[in-house]
Structures are given as C-alpha cells and as structure tokens.
Amino acid sequence: MELILEERLLIAFQSSQKEVHRQDLFPYITEDINNKTFPFNLTATTNSDMILVKCPDSRYRHKNDGETFGRKYKIFNPQSIFSPNASLFAWVPLLKTKSGPTHLFCGQIVLITPEGSLDRKEWTFNVM
C-alpha cells in the first residue's frame, strides 16, 4: 500500500512539472498574453501599507509547457519571499505607496507564438 502511494505521488509530481498553471494561479491574466496585458492593474483591498503579491516563479507555465518564466532575482530574495508550491508561484512582500500605484516587476515570461518563435513579456503589476 505504501509503495503504491509513493508511486502515485511520484507520477503526480512528474506530471505537474509539465502542467499549465494559468487557470489555477492567475485566472485574471488572459490566456493569450499580448502587448496590452502588462502592466496589470492589481487592487489591494487593505488598509495596510505592506502587502503580499503573488508572482509566477521559475516552474510556472502560462499557456503551454514549453514556456519559461525568469524571475527577477532582486525581488525573489529567499529571506523575504514565501514559495509554498515547488516554485510555481511566490508571495512577494511589497510596500505600497498611498500617492499612486506601486510597480512590481516579477520577471520575464518567454512565450511560444503560434508560429513557433519566442516572445518575451515583462510580468509587471501596478498595485493600487
């Protein structure tokens, strides 16, 4: 029984490495990312100046499993982020300003176009 459970967990882990995650993790980001997708306006409903913003992490796949996400290492400081999901996403702390939106550059997603070429987009939030 224990061996069967371990095998199922291993199979589930291996298949999750090739999954597309947009619908579960970032449903508010359109499936087809284009030049108008980012920066994305994200409204924080809190009175606090400090918030946590969910950014994609290195194993995140948006539309197909051939895509990659390159995190911005300056904000992905291991001492300050929380990445509970095996590098699919990370909670990044952000000090929000009251005078206007605070820009957060999570990193760069490399997409595969229908023609098969690569297209790079900067994953940026305007946090309000």
Coordinates of C-alpha atoms in Angstrom, one line a residue:
M1 CA 0.0 0.0 0.0
E2 CA 2.8 2.4 0.9
L3 CA 4.7 1.7 -2.3
I4 CA 1.6 2.3 -4.4
L5 CA 1.0 5.7 -2.7
E6 CA 4.7 6.6 -3.3
E7 CA 4.4 5.7 -7.0
R8 CA 1.2 7.8 -7.3
L9 CA 2.8 10.8 -5.7
L10 CA 5.8 10.5 -7.9
I11 CA 3.6 10.3 -11.1
A12 CA 1.6 13.2 -9.9
F13 CA 4.8 15.2 -9.2
Q14 CA 6.3 14.4 -12.6
S15 CA 3.1 15.3 -14.5
S16 CA 2.7 18.6 -12.5
Q17 CA 6.1 19.7 -13.8
K18 CA 4.7 19.9 -17.3
E19 CA 1.3 21.3 -16.4
V20 CA -0.1 24.7 -17.5
H21 CA -1.0 26.7 -14.4
R22 CA -2.6 29.9 -15.5
Q23 CA -6.2 29.0 -14.8
D24 CA -5.5 27.9 -11.2
L25 CA -2.9 30.5 -10.2
F26 CA -3.5 33.6 -12.3
P27 CA -7.1 33.4 -13.7
Y28 CA -7.2 37.2 -14.1
I29 CA -4.3 37.2 -16.6
T30 CA -5.6 36.5 -20.1
E31 CA -4.6 33.2 -21.7
D32 CA -3.1 35.0 -24.7
I33 CA -0.6 37.5 -23.4
N34 CA 0.0 40.4 -25.7
N35 CA 1.4 43.9 -25.6
K36 CA -1.6 45.2 -23.6
T37 CA -1.6 42.5 -20.9
F38 CA 1.1 44.2 -18.7
P39 CA 1.3 46.1 -16.6
F40 CA -1.7 44.5 -15.0
N41 CA -3.6 46.7 -12.5
L42 CA -4.0 44.9 -9.2
T43 CA -6.1 46.4 -6.5
A44 CA -5.2 45.6 -2.9
T45 CA -8.2 45.8 -0.6
T46 CA -6.4 46.5 2.7
N47 CA -5.5 49.4 4.9
S48 CA -2.0 48.1 5.4
D49 CA 1.0 49.6 3.6
M50 CA 2.6 46.2 3.4
I51 CA 1.0 43.6 1.2
L52 CA 1.9 40.3 -0.4
V53 CA 1.7 40.0 -4.1
K54 CA 1.6 36.6 -5.9
C55 CA 4.1 36.4 -8.7
P56 CA 4.9 33.5 -11.0
D57 CA 8.0 31.5 -10.1
S58 CA 10.5 29.6 -12.2
R59 CA 8.4 26.5 -12.8
Y60 CA 5.2 28.4 -13.8
R61 CA 3.8 27.7 -17.2
H62 CA 1.1 30.0 -18.6
K63 CA -0.3 28.5 -21.7
N64 CA 1.9 25.6 -22.7
D65 CA 4.6 23.5 -21.1
G66 CA 7.4 24.8 -23.4
E67 CA 7.2 28.3 -21.9
T68 CA 9.6 29.6 -19.2
F69 CA 9.5 32.2 -16.5
G70 CA 12.6 34.1 -15.5
R71 CA 12.2 35.6 -12.0
K72 CA 13.7 38.9 -11.1
Y73 CA 16.2 37.9 -8.6
K74 CA 16.3 41.3 -6.9
I75 CA 12.7 40.8 -5.5
F76 CA 13.0 37.0 -5.2
N77 CA 15.2 37.2 -2.1
P78 CA 14.9 33.8 -0.3
Q79 CA 14.7 35.6 3.1
S80 CA 11.7 37.6 2.1
I81 CA 9.5 35.6 -0.2
F82 CA 7.3 32.6 0.5
S83 CA 7.1 30.0 -2.3
P84 CA 4.9 27.2 -1.0
N85 CA 4.3 25.4 -4.2
A86 CA 7.5 24.0 -5.6
S87 CA 8.5 27.2 -7.5
L88 CA 5.1 27.6 -9.3
F89 CA 4.5 30.9 -7.6
A90 CA 5.8 33.0 -4.8
W91 CA 4.3 35.6 -2.4
V92 CA 6.4 38.7 -2.6
P93 CA 6.2 41.5 0.0
L94 CA 5.6 45.0 -1.3
L95 CA 5.5 48.3 0.5
K96 CA 2.5 50.1 -1.2
T97 CA 2.5 53.9 -1.7
K98 CA -0.6 55.9 -1.0
S99 CA 0.1 58.5 -3.7
G100 CA -0.4 56.2 -6.6
P101 CA 0.2 52.7 -8.0
T102 CA 3.3 50.8 -6.9
H103 CA 5.0 49.0 -9.8
L104 CA 6.2 45.4 -9.2
F105 CA 8.2 43.7 -11.9
C106 CA 8.0 39.9 -11.1
G107 CA 10.2 38.8 -14.0
Q108 CA 10.0 37.9 -17.7
I109 CA 7.8 35.2 -19.3
V110 CA 9.0 33.6 -22.5
L111 CA 6.1 32.6 -24.6
I112 CA 5.9 30.5 -27.7
T113 CA 4.0 32.2 -30.5
P114 CA 1.6 30.2 -32.9
E115 CA 4.4 30.4 -35.5
G116 CA 6.8 28.7 -33.0
S117 CA 9.0 31.7 -32.2
L118 CA 9.8 33.1 -28.8
D119 CA 8.1 36.2 -27.4
R120 CA 9.3 37.8 -24.2
K121 CA 7.0 39.9 -21.9
E122 CA 7.7 41.6 -18.6
W123 CA 5.3 40.4 -16.0
T124 CA 4.5 43.6 -14.1
F125 CA 1.8 44.6 -11.7
N126 CA 0.6 48.1 -10.9
V127 CA -0.5 47.6 -7.3
M128 CA -3.1 50.1 -6.2

